[in-house]
Amino acid sequence: MPMSPRTLRPRQTTHPEAAAWAARVVANGGSVSGVTLSAVSKFCRSIDGAGLRDRFARVNLFCGTATASLSNCGVLVPLYRGPTSSSTLGDALDTPNVFSISNYAETGASGGLTAPSSGSVFLNTGIGNNFSAQSNTHVAAYESLMPSGTFKTMIGVDNTTGTRSLYMIEQTNTSQTAMFPGNTTPVQQLTSRVAGFWMGSMQATRTDLFRNGVSVASSGSAATGAGSQTTPTYYVFALNRDGTSTSSYLGGRLNGYSIGYAMSAAQALAYYNIMQTFQSALNRAV
């Protein structure tokens, strides 16, 4: 008797890091739907398959079922906390300032975490800018709703003492997005300011600003700056200045971010495609 198609079909198991993330969400008082867990698992498998897993010090995909309180929601639980599954860089949870559950929707056209246009609204990742050499760093953010105004930071950290260390992606005016690669000289896209998946990658002899996996601006010079600071930590939705003040609040919507190690053009494109597939699974891709 022939075997049934169900018997022949390979069983799909949840990726271990996706399962571990879901367990942390539940331990934090939240929950994860089957659709989301499947999307996160596919993200992890795709990252592994593309050979990108060691490129990350921190990833948060801003997902998990909305609860009565943002503090108990999966949106604050990072998926990765270092280049291996056992790494624990940064804080166990992103720490919100001013955010509330009304600022979060998991799926749909308004899905993601939205920072109000006024107020000191940001997330503190707890990961300092000394996690890697300045010439081996990337920061990325998936922006689905652009803010109005100038000097709007998606993700950033600044140390103004000694040799300045400035790592950030910022929309500096109404027609420009810029990446600051460890100093005050930006690598910038001058022609347009649009939503999408933005990433700045800093290598020893090259810095790129990528949008949707394609380099839109680059510099042949090495990143410079202090590069060995233990503080301040990276903020999302704002710029952390010296760990003592915060500025350049985004006032827009992000669907996730990452902090990690430098990527080549091919790696950046592969990462974008994986991220876009994940966002599409939650019906919130731009």
PDB file of C-alpha atoms in Angstrom, residues 15 167 253:
ATOM      1  CA  HIS A  15      14.334  26.633  14.630  1.00  0.00           C
ATOM      2  CA  TYR A 167      27.571  55.659  14.930  1.00  0.00           C
ATOM      3  CA  ARG A 253       7.697  53.687  12.815  1.00  0.00           C
TER       4      ARG A 253
END
